[in-house]
PDB file of C-alpha atoms in Angstrom:
ATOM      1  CA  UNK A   1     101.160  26.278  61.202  1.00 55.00           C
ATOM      2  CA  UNK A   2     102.822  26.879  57.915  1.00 83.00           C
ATOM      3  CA  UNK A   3     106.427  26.200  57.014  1.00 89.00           C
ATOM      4  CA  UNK A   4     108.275  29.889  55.985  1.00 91.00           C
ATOM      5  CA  UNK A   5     111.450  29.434  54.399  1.00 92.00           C
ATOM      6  CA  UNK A   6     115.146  30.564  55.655  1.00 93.00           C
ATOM      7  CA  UNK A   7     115.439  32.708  52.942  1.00 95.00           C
ATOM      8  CA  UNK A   8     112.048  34.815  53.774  1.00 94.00           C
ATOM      9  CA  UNK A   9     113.664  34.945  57.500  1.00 94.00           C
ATOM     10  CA  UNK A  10     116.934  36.262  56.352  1.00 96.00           C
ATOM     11  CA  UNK A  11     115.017  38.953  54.232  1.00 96.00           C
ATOM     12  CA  UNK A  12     112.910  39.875  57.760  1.00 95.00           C
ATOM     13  CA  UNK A  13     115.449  40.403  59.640  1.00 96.00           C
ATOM     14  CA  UNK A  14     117.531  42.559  57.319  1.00 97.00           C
ATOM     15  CA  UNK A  15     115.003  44.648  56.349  1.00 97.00           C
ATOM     16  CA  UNK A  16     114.084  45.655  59.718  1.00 96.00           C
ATOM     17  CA  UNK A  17     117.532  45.675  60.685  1.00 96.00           C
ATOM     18  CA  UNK A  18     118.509  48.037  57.423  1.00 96.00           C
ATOM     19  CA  UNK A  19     115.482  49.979  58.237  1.00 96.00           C
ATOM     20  CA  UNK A  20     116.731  50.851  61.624  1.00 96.00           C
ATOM     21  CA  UNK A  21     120.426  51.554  60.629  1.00 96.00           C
ATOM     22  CA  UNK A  22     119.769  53.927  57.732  1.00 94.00           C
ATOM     23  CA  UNK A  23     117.713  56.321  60.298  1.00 93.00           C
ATOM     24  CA  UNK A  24     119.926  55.989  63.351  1.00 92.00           C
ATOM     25  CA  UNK A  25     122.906  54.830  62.164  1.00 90.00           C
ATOM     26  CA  UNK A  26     124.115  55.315  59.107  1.00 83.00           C
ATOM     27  CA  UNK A  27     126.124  57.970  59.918  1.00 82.00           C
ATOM     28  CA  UNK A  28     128.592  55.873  62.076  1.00 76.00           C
ATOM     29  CA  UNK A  29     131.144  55.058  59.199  1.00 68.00           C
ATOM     30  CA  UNK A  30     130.843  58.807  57.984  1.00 66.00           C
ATOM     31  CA  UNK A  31     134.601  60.101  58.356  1.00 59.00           C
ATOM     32  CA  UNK A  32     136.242  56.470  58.342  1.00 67.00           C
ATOM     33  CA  UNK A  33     139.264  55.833  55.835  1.00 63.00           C
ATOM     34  CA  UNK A  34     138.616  54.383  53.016  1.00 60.00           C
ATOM     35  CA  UNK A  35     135.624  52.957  50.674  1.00 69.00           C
ATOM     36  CA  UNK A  36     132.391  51.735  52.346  1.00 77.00           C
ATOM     37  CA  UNK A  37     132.265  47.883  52.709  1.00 87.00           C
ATOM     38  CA  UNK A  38     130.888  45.760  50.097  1.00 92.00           C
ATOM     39  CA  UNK A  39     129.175  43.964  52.787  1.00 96.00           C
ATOM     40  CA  UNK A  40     127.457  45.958  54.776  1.00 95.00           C
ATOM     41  CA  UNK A  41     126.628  46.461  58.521  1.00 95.00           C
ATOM     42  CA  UNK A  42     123.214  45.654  58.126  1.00 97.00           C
ATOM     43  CA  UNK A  43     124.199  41.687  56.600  1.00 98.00           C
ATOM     44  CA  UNK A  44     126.752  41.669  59.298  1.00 98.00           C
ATOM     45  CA  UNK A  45     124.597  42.289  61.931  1.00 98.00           C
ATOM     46  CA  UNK A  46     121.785  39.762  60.436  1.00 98.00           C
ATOM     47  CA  UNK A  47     123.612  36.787  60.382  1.00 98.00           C
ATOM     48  CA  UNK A  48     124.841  37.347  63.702  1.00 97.00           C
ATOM     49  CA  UNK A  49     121.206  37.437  64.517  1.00 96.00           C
ATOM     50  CA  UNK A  50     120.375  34.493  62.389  1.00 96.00           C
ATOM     51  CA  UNK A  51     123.272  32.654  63.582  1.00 94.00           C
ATOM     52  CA  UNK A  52     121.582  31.942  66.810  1.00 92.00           C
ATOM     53  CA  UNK A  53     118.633  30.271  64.765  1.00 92.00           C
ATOM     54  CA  UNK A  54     120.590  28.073  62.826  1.00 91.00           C
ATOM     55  CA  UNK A  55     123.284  26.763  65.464  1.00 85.00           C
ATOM     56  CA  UNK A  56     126.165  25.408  63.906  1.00 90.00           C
ATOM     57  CA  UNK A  57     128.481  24.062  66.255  1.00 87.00           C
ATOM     58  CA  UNK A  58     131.254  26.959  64.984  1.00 91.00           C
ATOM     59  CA  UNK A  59     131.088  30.760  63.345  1.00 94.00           C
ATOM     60  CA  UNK A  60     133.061  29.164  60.424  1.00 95.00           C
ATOM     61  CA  UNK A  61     130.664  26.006  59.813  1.00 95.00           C
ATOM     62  CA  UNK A  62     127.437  28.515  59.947  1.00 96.00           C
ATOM     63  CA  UNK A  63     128.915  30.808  57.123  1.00 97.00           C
ATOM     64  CA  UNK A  64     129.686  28.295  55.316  1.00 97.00           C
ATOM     65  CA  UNK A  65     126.340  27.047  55.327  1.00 97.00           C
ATOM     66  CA  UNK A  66     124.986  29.886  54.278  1.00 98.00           C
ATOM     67  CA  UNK A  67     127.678  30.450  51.524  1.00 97.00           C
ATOM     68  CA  UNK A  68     126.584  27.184  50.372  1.00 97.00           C
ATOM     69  CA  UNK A  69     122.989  28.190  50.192  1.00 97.00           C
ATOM     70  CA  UNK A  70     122.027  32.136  50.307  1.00 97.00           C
ATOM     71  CA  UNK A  71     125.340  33.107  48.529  1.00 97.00           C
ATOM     72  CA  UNK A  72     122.061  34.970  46.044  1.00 97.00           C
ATOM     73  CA  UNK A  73     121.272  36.964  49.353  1.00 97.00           C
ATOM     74  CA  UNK A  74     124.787  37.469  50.302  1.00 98.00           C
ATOM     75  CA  UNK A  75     126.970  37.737  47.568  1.00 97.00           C
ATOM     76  CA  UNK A  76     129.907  39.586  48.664  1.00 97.00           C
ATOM     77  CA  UNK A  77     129.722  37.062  52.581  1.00 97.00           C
ATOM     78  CA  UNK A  78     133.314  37.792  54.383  1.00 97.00           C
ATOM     79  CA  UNK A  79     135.415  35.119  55.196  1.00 97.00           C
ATOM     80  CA  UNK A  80     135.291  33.739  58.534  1.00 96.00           C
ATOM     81  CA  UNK A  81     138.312  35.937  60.119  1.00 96.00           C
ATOM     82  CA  UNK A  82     136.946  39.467  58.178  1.00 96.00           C
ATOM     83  CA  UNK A  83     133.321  38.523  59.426  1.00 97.00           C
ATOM     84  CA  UNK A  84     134.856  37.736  62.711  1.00 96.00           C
ATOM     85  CA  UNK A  85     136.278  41.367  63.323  1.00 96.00           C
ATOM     86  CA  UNK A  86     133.229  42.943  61.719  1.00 97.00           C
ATOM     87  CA  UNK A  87     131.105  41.208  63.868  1.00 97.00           C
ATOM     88  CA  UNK A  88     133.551  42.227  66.739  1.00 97.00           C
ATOM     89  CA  UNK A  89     133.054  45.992  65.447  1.00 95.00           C
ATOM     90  CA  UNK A  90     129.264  45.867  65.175  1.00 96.00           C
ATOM     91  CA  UNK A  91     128.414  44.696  68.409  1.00 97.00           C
ATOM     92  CA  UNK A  92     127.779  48.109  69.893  1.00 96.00           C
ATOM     93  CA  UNK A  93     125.594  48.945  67.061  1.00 97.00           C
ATOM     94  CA  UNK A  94     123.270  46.014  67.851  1.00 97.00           C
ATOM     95  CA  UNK A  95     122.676  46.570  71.492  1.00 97.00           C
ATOM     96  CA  UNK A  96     122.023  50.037  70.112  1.00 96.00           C
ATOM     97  CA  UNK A  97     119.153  48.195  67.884  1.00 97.00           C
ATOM     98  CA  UNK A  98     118.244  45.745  70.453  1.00 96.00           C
ATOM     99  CA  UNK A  99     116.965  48.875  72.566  1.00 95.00           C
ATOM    100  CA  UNK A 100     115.719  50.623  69.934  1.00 95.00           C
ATOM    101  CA  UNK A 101     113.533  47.385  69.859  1.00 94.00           C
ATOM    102  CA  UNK A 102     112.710  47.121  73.681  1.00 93.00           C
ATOM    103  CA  UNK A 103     111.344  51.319  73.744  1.00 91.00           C
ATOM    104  CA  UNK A 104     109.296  50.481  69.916  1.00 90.00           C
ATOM    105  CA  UNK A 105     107.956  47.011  71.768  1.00 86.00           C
ATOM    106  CA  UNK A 106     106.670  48.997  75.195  1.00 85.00           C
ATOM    107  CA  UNK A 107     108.823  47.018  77.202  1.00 81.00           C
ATOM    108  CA  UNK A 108     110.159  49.591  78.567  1.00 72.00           C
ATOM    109  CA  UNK A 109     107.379  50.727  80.373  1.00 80.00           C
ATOM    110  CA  UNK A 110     107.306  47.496  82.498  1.00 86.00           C
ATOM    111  CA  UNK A 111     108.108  47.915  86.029  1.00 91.00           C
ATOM    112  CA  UNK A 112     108.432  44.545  87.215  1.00 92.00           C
ATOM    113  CA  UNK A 113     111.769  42.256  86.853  1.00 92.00           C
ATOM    114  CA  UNK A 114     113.166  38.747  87.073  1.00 90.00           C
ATOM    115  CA  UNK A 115     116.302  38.436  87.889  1.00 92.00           C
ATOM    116  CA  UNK A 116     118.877  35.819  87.808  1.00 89.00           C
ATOM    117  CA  UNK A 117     122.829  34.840  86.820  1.00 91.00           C
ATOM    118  CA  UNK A 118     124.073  31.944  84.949  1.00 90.00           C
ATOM    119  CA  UNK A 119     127.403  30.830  84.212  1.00 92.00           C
ATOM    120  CA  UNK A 120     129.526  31.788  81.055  1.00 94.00           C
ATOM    121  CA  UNK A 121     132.680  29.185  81.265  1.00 94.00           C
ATOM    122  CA  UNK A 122     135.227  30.303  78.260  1.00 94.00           C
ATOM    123  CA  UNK A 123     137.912  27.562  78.603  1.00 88.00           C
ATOM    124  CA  UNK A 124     139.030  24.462  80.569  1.00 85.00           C
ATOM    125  CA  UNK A 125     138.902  24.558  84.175  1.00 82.00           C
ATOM    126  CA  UNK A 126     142.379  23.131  84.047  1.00 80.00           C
ATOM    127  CA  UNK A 127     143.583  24.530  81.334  1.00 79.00           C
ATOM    128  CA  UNK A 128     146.647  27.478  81.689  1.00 79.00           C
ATOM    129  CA  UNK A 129     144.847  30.807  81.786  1.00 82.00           C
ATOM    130  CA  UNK A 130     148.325  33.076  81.232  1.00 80.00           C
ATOM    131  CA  UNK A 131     148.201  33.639  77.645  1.00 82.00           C
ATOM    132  CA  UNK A 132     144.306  34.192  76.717  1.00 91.00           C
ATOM    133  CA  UNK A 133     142.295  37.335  76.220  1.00 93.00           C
ATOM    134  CA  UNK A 134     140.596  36.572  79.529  1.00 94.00           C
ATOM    135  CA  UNK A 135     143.465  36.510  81.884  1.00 91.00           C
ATOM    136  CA  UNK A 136     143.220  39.409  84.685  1.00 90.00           C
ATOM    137  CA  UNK A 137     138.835  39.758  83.479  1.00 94.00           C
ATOM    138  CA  UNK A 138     137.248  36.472  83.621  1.00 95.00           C
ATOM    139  CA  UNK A 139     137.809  34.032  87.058  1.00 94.00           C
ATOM    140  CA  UNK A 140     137.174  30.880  88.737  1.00 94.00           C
ATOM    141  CA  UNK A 141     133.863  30.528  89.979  1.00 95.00           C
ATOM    142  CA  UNK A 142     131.286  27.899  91.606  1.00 93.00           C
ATOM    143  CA  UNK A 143     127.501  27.270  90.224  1.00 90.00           C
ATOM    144  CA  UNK A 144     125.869  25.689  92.995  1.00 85.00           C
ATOM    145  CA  UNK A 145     122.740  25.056  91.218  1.00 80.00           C
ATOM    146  CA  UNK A 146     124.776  23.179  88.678  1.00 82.00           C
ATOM    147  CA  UNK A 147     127.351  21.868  91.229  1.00 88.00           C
ATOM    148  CA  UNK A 148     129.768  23.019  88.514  1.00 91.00           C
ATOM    149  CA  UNK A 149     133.415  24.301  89.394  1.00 93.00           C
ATOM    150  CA  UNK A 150     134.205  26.689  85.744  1.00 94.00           C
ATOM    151  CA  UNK A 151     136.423  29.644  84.613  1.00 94.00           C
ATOM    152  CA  UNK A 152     134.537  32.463  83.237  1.00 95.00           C
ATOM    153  CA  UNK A 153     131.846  34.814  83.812  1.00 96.00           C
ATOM    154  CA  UNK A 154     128.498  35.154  85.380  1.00 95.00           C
ATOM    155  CA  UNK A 155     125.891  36.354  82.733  1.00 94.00           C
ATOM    156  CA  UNK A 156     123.222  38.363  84.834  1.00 95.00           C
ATOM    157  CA  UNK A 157     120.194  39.867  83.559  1.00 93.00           C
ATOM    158  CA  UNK A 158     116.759  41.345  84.359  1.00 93.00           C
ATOM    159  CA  UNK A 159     113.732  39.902  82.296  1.00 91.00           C
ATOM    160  CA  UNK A 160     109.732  41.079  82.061  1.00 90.00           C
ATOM    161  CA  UNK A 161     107.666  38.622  83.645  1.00 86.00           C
ATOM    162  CA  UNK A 162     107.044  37.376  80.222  1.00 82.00           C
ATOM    163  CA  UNK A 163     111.361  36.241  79.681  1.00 83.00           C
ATOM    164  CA  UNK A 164     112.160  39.430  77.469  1.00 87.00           C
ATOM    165  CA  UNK A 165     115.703  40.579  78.557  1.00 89.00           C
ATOM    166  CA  UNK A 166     115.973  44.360  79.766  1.00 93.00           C
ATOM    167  CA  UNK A 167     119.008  44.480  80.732  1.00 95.00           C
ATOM    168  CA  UNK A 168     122.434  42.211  81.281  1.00 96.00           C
ATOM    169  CA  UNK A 169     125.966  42.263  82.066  1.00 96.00           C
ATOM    170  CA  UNK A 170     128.930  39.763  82.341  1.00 96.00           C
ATOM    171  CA  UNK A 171     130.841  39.823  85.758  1.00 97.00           C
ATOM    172  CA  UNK A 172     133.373  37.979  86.668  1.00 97.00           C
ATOM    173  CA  UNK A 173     132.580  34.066  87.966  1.00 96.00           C
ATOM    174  CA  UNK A 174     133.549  34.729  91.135  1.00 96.00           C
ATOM    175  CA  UNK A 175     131.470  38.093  92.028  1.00 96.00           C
ATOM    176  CA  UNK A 176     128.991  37.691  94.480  1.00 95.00           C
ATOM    177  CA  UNK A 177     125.371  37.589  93.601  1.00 94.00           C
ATOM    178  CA  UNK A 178     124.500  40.767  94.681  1.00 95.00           C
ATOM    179  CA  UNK A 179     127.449  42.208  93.927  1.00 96.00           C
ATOM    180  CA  UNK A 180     126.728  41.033  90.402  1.00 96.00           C
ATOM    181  CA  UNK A 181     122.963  42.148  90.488  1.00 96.00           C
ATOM    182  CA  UNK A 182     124.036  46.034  90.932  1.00 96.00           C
ATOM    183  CA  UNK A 183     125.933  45.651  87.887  1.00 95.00           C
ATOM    184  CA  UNK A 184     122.180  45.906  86.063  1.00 96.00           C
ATOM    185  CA  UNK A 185     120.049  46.955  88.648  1.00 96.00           C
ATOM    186  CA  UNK A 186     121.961  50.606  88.251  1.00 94.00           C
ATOM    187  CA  UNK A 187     120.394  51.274  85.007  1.00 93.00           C
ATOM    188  CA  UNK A 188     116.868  50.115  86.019  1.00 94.00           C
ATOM    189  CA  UNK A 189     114.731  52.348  88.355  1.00 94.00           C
ATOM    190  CA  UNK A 190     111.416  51.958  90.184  1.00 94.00           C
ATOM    191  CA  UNK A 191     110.999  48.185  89.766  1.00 95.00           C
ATOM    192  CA  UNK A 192     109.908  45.773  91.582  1.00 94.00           C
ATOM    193  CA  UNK A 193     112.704  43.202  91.253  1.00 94.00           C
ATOM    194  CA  UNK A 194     112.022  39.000  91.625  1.00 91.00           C
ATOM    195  CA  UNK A 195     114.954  37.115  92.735  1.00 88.00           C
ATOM    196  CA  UNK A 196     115.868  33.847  94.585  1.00 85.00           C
ATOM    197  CA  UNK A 197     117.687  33.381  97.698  1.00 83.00           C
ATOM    198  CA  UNK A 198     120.807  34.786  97.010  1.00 86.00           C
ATOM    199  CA  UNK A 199     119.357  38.091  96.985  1.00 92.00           C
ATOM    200  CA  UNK A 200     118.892  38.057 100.222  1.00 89.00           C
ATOM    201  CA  UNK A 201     119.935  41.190 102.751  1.00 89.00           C
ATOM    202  CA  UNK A 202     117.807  43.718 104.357  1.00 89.00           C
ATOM    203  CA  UNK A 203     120.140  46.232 104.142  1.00 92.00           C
ATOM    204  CA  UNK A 204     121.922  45.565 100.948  1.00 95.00           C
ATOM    205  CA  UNK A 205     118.205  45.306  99.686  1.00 94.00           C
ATOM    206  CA  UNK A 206     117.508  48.867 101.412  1.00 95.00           C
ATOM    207  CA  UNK A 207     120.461  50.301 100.382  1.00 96.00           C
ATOM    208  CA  UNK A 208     119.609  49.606  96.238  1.00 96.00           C
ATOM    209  CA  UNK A 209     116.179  50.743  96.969  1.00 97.00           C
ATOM    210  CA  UNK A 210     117.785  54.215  98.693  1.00 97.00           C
ATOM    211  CA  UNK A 211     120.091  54.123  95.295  1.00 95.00           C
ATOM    212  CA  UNK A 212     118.234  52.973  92.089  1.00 96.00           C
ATOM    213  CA  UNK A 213     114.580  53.039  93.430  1.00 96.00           C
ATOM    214  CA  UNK A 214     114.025  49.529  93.042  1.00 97.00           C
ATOM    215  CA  UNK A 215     112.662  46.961  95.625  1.00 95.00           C
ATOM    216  CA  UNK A 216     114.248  43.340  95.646  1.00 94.00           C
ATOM    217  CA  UNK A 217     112.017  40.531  96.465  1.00 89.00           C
ATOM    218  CA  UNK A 218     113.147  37.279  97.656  1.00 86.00           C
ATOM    219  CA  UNK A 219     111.712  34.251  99.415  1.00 79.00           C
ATOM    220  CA  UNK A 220     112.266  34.575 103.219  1.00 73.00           C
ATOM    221  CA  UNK A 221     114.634  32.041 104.943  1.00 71.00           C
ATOM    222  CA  UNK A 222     112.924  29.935 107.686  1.00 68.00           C
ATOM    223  CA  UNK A 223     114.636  30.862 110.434  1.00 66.00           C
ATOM    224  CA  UNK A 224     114.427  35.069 109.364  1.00 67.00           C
ATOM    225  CA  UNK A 225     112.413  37.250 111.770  1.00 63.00           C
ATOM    226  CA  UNK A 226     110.472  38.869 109.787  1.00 68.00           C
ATOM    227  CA  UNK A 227     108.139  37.010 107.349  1.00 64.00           C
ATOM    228  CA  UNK A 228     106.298  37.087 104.290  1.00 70.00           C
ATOM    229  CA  UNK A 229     102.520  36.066 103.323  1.00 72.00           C
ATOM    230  CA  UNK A 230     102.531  32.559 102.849  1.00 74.00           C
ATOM    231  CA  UNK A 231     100.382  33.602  99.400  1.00 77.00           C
ATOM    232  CA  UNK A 232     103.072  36.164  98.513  1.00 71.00           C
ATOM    233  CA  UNK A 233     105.755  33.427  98.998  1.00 74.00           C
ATOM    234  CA  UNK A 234     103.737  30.641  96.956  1.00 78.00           C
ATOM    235  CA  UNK A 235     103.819  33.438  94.504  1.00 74.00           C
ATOM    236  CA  UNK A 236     107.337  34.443  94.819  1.00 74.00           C
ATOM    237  CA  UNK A 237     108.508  30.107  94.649  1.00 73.00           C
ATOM    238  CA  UNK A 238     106.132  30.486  91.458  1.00 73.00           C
ATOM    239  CA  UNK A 239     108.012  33.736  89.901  1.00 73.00           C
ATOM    240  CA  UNK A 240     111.504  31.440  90.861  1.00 70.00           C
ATOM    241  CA  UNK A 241     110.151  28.711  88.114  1.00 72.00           C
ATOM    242  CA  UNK A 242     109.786  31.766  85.234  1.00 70.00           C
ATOM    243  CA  UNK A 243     113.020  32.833  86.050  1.00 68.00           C
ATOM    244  CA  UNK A 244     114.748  29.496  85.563  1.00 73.00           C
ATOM    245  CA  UNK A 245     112.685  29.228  82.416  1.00 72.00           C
ATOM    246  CA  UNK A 246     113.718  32.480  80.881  1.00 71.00           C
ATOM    247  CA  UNK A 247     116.957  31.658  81.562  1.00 72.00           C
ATOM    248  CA  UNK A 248     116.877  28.022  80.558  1.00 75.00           C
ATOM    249  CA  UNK A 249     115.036  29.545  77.130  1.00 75.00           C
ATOM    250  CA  UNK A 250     117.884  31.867  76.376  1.00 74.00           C
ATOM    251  CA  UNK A 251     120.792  28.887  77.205  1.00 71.00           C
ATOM    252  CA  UNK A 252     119.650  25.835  75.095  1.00 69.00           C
ATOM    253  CA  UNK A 253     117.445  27.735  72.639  1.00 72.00           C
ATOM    254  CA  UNK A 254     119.841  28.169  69.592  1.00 78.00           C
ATOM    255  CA  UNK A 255     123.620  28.754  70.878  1.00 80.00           C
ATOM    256  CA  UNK A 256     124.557  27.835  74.461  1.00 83.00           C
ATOM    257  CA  UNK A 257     125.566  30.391  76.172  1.00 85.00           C
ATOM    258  CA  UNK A 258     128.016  27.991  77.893  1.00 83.00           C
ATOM    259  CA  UNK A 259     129.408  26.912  74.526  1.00 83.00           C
ATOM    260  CA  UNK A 260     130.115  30.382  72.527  1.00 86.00           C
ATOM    261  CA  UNK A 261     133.979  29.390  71.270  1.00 83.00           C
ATOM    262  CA  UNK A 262     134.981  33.199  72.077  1.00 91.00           C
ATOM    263  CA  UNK A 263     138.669  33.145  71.856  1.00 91.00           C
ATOM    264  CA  UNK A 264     138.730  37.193  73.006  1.00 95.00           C
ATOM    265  CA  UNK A 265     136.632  39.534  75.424  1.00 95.00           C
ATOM    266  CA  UNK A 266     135.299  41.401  72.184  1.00 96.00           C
ATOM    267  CA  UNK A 267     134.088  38.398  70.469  1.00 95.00           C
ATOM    268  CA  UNK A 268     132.513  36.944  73.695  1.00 96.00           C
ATOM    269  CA  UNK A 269     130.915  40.433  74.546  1.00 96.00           C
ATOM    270  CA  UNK A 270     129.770  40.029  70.547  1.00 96.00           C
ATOM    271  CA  UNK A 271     128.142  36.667  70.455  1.00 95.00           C
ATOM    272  CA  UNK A 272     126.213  37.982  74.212  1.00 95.00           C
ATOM    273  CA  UNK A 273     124.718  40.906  72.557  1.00 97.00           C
ATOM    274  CA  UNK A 274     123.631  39.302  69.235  1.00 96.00           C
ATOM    275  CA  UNK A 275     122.070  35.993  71.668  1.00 93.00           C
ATOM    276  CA  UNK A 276     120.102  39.096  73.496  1.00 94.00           C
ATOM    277  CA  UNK A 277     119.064  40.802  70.158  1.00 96.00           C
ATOM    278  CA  UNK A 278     118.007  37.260  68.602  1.00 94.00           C
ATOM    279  CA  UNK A 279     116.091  36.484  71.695  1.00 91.00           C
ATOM    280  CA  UNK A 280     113.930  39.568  71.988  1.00 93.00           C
ATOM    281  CA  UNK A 281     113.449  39.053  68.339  1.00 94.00           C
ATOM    282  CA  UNK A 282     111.685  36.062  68.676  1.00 91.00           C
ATOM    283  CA  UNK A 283     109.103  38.243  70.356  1.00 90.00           C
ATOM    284  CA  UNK A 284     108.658  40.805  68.385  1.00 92.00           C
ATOM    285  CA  UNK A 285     108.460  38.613  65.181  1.00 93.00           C
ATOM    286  CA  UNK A 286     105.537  37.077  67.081  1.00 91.00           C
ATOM    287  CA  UNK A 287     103.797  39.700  67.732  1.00 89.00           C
ATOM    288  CA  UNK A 288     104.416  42.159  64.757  1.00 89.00           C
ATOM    289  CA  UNK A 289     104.525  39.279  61.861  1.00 89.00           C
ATOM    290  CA  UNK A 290     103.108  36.169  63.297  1.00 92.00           C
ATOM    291  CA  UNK A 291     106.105  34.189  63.005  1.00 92.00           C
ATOM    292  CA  UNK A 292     107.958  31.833  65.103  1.00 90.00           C
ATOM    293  CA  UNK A 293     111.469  32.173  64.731  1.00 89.00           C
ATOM    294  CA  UNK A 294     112.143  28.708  66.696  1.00 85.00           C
ATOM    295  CA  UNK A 295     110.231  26.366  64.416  1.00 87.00           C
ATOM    296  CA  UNK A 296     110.019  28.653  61.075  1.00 89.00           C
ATOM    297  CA  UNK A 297     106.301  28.880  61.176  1.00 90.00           C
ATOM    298  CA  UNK A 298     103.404  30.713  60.902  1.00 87.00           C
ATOM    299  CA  UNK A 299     101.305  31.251  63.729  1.00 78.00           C
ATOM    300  CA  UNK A 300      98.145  32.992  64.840  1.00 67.00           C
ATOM    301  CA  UNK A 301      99.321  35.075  67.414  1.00 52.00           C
TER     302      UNK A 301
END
């Protein structure tokens, strides 16, 4: 593999993302007061991308780095509160590029789901809740994989078999799992949908089928009536293992989902989307240009 520099990343990124927004979306700021920015969408939306390749520990450290480095590719960069509330402003343009990306990739032609929730904490357990952003959205929840008590939300999201999210939301920590799961499975329809155990419910599972036209598919209990194939479960416990790995892909690959530092709803709902785009964008980099946006390589696929 061959080494590609940051600089010929950046340059990737905002071309395709420029690319998209001068044909779909340019015409967003048309009608807003004023002058148009000296820095524009595009570079605000590609280092919120980018941001999730290089993972400084805080928004402020990561433009900084880059001020210290590709000031020649961004010469008018924000400071860290402007970029903040433009990043804040853009995020509804990204998801709007994100599936743009998913329809240009095929992926939306799959018909076949993996779906899961992981926990979002965004303060201190302990910690007085009265005065933040999140008081009366997020709540106190339990992760009983993790055996981890947290305030926050539960991130849930369907992936292709192959760990590309479709589609996510954030629900509150305490909302049951399949409670949670309608949240995305409403904007899905004829899938066949691969969950664990806590997607369990014949009814609940006939009732989304009745609704959205998907089918759920869990492992069977033990002690349930009605069983599966014992092939079709060994498949099913085998599915369970690429869920956890999508998952585990998009929470310690670049920024931890459990670690954003959102002080607001916005900003949190911000730094989701842009984790989303940067994630599907390691696959399409892959495929379209050959290059591996974990390791900053060339490959041969």
């Amino acid at each position: 593999m061959n080494s590609i520099p940051m600089t010929d990343i950046f340059v990737h990124i905002y071309v395709m993302l420029d690319d998209w927004y001068q044909e779909f979306a340019a015409n967003t700021r048309k009608g807003q007061p004023g002058k148009q920015p000296d820095f524009s969408d595009s570079e605000v939306m590609t280092l919120m991308i980018a941001m999730d390749y290089i993972p400084f520990p805080s928004e402020r450290q990561f433009l900084e780095f880059v001020r210290a480095n590709y000031l020649s590719l961004f010469p008018n960069l924000l400071e860290q509160g402007q970029f903040n509330r433009r990043a804040r402003q853009a995020a509804p343009l990204l998801e709007m590029f994100r599936q743009n990306c998913l329809l240009a990739s095929g992926v939306a032609l799959v018909k076949e789901g993996l779906l899961d929730t992981k926990p979002v904490p965004v303060m201190s357990y302990r910690r007085s809740k009265k005065s933040s952003d999140f008081a009366g959205s997020a709540d106190y929840g339990y992760c009983s994989s993790r055996k981890m008590y947290y305030f926050g939300y539960k991130l849930v999201t369907i992936s292709t078999l192959s760990g590309i999210p479709i589609v996510y939301d954030l629900v509150p920590a305490n909302t049951d799992e399949r409670k949670a799961a309608e949240s995305v499975l409403e904007y899905i329809s004829g899938f066949d949908v691969f969950g664990d155990k806590g997607f369990l419910g014949k009814a609940w599972q006939e009732n989304i089928h009745l609704r959205t036209g998907n089918r759920i598919w869990t492992p069977k209990r033990k002690n349930q009536y009605h069983q599966q194939s014992k092939t079709f479960e060994r498949w099913l416990n085998g599915t369970r293992l690429r869920i956890e790995g999508v998952f585990n892909e998009i929470q310690n690959l670049g920024k931890n989902v459990e670690r954003l530092l959102a002080k607001t709803i916005l900003g949190l709902c911000a730094r989701i989307v842009a984790k989303m785009t940067s994630h599907l964008l390691k696959y399409v980099f892959r495929a379209q240009f050959g290059i591996d946006l974990i390791t900053f390589s060339k490959t041969d696929a």
